mmCIF file of C-alpha atoms and ligand atoms in Angstrom:
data_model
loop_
_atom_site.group_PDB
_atom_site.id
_atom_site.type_symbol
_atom_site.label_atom_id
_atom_site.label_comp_id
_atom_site.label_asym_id
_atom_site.label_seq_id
_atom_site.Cartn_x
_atom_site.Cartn_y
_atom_site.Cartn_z
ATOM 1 C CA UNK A 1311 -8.815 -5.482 -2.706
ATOM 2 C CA UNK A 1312 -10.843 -9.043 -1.725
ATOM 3 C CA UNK A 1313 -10.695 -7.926 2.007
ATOM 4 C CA UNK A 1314 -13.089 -11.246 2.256
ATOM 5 C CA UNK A 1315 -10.554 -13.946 0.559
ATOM 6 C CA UNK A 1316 -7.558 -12.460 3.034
ATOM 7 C CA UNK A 1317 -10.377 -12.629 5.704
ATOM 8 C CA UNK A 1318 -11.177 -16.685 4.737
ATOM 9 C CA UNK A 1319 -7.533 -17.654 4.632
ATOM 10 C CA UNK A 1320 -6.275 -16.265 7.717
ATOM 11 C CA UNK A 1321 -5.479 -18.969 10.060
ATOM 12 C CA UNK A 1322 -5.833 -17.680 13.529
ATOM 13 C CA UNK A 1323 -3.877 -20.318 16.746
ATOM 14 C CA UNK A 1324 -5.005 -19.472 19.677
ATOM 15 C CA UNK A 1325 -3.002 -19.342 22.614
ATOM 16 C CA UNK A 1326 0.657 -19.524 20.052
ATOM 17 C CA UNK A 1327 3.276 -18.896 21.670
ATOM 18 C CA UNK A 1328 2.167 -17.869 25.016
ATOM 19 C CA UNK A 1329 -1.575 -18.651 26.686
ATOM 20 C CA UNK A 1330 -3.740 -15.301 25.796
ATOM 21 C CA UNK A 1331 -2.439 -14.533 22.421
ATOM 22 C CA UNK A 1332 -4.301 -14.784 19.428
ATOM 23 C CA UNK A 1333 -1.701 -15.804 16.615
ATOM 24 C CA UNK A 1334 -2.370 -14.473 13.349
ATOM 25 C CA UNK A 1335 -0.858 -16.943 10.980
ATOM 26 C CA UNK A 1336 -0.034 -14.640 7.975
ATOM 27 C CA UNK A 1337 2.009 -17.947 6.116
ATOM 28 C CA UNK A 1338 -1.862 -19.044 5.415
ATOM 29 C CA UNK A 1339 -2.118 -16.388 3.488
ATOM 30 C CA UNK A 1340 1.097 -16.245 1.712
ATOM 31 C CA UNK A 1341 0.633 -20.048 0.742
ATOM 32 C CA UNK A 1342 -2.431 -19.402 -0.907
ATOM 33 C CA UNK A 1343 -1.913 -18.122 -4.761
ATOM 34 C CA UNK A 1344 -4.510 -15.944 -4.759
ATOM 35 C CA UNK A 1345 -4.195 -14.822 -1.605
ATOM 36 C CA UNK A 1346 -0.823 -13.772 -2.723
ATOM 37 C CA UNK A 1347 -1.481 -11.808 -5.991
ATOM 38 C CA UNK A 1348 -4.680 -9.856 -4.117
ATOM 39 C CA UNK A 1349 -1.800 -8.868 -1.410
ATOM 40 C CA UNK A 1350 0.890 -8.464 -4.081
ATOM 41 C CA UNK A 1351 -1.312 -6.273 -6.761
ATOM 42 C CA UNK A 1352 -2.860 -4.370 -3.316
ATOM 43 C CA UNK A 1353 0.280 -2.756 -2.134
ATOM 44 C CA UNK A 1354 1.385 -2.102 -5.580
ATOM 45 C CA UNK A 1355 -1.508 0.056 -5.800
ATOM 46 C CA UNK A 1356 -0.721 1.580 -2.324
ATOM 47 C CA UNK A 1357 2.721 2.312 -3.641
ATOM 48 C CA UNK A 1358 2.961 2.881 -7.593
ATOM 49 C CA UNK A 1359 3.271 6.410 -7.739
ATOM 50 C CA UNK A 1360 5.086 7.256 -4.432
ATOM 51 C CA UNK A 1361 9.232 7.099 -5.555
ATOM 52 C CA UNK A 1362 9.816 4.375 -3.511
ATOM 53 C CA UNK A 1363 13.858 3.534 -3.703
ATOM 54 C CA UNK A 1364 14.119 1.113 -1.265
ATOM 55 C CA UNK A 1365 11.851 -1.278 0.675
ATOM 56 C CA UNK A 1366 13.202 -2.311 3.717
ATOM 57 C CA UNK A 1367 11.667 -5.809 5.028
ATOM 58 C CA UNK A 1368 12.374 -7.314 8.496
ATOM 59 C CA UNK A 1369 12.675 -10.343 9.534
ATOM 60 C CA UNK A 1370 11.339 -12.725 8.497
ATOM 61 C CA UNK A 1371 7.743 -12.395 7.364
ATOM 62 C CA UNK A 1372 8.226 -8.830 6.396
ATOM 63 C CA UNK A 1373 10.588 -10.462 3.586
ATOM 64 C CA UNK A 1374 8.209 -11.974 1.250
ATOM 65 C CA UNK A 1375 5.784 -9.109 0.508
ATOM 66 C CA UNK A 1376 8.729 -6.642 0.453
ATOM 67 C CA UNK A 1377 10.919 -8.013 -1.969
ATOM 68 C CA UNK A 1378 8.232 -9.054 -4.225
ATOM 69 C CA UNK A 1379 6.785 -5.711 -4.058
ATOM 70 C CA UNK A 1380 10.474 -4.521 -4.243
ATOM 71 C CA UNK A 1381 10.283 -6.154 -7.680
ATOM 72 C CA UNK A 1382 7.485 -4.453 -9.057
ATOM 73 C CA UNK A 1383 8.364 -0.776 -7.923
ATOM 74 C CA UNK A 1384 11.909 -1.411 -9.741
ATOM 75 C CA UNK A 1385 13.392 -0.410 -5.894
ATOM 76 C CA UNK A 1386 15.832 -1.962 -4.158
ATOM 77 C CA UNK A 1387 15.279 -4.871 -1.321
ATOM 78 C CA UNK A 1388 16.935 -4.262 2.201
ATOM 79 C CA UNK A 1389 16.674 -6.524 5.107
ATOM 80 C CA UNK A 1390 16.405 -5.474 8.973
ATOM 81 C CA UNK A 1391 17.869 -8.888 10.772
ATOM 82 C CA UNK A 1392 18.240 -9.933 14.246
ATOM 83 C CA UNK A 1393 21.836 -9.238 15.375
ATOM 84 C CA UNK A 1394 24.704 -10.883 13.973
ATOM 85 C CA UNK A 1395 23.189 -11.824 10.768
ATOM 86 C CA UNK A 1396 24.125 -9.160 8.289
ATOM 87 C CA UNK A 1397 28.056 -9.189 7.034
ATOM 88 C CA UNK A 1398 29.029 -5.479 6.249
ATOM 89 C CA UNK A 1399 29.132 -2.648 8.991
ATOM 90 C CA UNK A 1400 25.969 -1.968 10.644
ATOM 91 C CA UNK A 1401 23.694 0.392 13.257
ATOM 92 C CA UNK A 1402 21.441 -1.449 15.673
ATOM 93 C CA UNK A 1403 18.199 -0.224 17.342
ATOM 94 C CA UNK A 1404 17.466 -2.334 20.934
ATOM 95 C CA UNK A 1405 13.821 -2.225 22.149
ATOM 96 C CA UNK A 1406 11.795 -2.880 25.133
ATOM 97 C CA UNK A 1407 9.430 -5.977 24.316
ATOM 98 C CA UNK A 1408 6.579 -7.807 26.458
ATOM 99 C CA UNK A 1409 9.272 -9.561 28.171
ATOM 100 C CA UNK A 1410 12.615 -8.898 27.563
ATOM 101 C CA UNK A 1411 14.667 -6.465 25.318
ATOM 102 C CA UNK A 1412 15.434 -7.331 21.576
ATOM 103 C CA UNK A 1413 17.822 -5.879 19.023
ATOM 104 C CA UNK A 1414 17.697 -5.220 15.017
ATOM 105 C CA UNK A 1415 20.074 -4.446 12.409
ATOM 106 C CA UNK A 1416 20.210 -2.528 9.391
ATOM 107 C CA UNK A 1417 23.576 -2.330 7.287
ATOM 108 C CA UNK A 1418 24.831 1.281 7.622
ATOM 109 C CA UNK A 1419 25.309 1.349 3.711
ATOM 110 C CA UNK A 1420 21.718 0.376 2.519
ATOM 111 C CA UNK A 1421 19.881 3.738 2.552
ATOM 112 C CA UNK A 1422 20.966 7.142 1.800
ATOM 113 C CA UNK A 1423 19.672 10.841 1.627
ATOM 114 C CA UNK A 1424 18.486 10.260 -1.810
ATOM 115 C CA UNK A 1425 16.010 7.338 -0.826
ATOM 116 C CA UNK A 1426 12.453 7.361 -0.187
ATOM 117 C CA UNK A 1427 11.426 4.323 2.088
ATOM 118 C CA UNK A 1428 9.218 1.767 2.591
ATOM 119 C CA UNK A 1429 9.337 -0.430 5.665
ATOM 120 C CA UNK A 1430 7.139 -3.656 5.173
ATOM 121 C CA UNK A 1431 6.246 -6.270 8.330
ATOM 122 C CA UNK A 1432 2.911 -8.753 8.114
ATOM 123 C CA UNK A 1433 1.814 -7.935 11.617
ATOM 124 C CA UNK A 1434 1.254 -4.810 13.410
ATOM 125 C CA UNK A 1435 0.811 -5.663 17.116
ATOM 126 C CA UNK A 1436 2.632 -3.274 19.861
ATOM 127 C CA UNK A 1437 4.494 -1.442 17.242
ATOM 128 C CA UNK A 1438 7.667 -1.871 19.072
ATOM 129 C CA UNK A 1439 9.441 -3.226 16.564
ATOM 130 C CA UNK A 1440 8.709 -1.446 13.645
ATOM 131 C CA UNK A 1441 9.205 1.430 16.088
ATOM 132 C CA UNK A 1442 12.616 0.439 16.223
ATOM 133 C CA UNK A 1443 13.073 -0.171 12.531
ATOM 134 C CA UNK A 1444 11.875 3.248 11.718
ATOM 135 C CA UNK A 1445 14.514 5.167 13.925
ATOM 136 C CA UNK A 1446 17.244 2.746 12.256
ATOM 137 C CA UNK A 1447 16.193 3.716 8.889
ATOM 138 C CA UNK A 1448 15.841 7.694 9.718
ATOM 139 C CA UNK A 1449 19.180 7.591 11.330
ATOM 140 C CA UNK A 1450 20.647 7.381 7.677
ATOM 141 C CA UNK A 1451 18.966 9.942 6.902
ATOM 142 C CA UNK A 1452 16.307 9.211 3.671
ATOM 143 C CA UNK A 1453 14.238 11.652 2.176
ATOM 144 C CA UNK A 1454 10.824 10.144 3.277
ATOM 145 C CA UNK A 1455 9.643 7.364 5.143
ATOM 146 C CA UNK A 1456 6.536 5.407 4.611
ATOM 147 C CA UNK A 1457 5.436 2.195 6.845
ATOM 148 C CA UNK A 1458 3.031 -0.662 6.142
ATOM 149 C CA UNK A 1459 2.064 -3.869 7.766
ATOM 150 C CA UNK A 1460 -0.366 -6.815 6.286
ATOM 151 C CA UNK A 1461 -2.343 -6.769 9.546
ATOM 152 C CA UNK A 1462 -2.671 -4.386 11.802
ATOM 153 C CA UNK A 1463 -4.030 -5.450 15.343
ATOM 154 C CA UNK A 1464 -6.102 -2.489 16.561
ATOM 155 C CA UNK A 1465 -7.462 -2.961 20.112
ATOM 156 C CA UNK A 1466 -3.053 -3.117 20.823
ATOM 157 C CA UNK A 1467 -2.994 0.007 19.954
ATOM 158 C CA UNK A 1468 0.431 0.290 18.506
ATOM 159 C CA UNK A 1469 -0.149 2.624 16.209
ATOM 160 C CA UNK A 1470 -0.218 4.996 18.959
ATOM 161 C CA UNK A 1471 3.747 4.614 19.848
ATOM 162 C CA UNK A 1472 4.469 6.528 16.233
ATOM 163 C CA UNK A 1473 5.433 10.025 16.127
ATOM 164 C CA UNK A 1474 1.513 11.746 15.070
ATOM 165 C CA UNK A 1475 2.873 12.180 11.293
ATOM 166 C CA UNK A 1476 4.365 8.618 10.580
ATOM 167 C CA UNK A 1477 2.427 7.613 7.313
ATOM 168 C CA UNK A 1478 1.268 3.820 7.954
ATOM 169 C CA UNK A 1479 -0.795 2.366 6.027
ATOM 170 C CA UNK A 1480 -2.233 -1.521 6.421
ATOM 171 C CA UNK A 1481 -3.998 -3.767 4.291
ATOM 172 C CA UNK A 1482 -6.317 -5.349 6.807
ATOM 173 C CA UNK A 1483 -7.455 -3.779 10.258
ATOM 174 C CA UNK A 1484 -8.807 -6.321 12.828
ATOM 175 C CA UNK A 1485 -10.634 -5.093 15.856
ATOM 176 C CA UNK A 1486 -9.268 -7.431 18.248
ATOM 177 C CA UNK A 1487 -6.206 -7.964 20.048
HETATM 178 P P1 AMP B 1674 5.153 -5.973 17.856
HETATM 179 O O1 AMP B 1674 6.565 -5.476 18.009
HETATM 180 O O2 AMP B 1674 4.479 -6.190 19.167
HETATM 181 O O3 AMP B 1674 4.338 -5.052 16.959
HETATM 182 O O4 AMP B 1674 5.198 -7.419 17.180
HETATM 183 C C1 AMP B 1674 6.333 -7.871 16.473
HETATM 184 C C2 AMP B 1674 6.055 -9.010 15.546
HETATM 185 O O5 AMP B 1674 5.600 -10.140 16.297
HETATM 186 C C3 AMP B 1674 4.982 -8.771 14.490
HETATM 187 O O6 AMP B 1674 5.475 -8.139 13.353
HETATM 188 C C4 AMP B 1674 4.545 -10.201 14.200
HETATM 189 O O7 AMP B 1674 5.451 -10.814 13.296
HETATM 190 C C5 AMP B 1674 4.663 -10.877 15.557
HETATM 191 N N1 AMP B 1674 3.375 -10.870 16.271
HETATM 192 C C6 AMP B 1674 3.065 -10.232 17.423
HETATM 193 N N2 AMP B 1674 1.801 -10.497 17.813
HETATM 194 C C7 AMP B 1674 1.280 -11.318 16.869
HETATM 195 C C8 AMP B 1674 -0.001 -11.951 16.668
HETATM 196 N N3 AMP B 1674 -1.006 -11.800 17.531
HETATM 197 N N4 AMP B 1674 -0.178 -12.717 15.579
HETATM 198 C C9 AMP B 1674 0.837 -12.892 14.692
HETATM 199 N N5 AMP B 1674 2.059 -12.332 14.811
HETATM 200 C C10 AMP B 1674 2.281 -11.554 15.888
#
């Protein structure tokens, strides 16, 4: 993968939303065609040969790389949304965040024993929400479950709050925070 062109393209605002964070602006990248196709044709080589059923993206940025890559794995596209959002019954996850608590939602009919899962976001920062997502998607119970992120922000740490054998895998690490 062209580590460099993500690298280029990545718009970073400081101080968005709050004073002190450093806002990686993953749409930059997603605008950009061939910033796009080296993401797109990465995590297909990540992925090809792993079974994947399902990708699960959450919202909203975690949408564009899953269902494309949901696409090209011939596996199914399911969406983790904020609550209310999703039609059908659901389970929710709520989760502590820097300030505040937040809830997700998975529909309780989207993943079964026979699947074997991917859960896609852009941005790894605390973890805490893709912490969240991954105990809605084993409480239905899938064969395997796999985890990647665009970005993952290192000096947060957050790939600390997993349980030791979560597989998660990221297409660019950044030192910072
Ligand atoms: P977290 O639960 O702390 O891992 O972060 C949740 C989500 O917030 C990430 O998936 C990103 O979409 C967004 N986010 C948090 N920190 C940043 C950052 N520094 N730059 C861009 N997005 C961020």
């Amino acid at each position: 993968m062209n580590k460099e062109l993500l690298l280029k393209n990545l718009r970073n605002i400081p101080d968005f939303p709050i004073p002190g964070i450093q806002f990686k602006d993953v749409t930059s990248l997603f605008k950009n065609p061939e910033c796009l196709r080296e993401m797109d044709n990465a995590l297909y080589e990540m992925y090809k040969e792993k079974g994947i059923t399902k990708i699960v993206g959450i919202e909203s940025r975690g949408f564009v790389m899953a269902s494309s890559l949901a696409v090209k794995l011939n596996a199914g596209f399911v969406p983790i949304r904020k609550p209310g959002k999703l039609p059908a019954e659901t389970i929710s996850e709520t989760y502590g965040k820097e300030y505040g608590r937040d809830t997700i939602e998975i529909h309780k009919d989207a993943i079964d024993e026979n699947d074997v899962v991917l859960i896609h976001d852009d941005l790894l920062a605390t973890g805490g929400t893709m912490l969240a997502a991954y105990h809605l998607v084993k409480k239905l119970n899938p064969k395997r479950v796999m985890i990647n992120f665009i970005i993952e922000l290192e000096g947060l740490k957050g790939r600390e709050t997993f349980p030791a054998d979560a597989e998660i895998e990221c297409l660019l690490t950044l030192e910072g925070k």
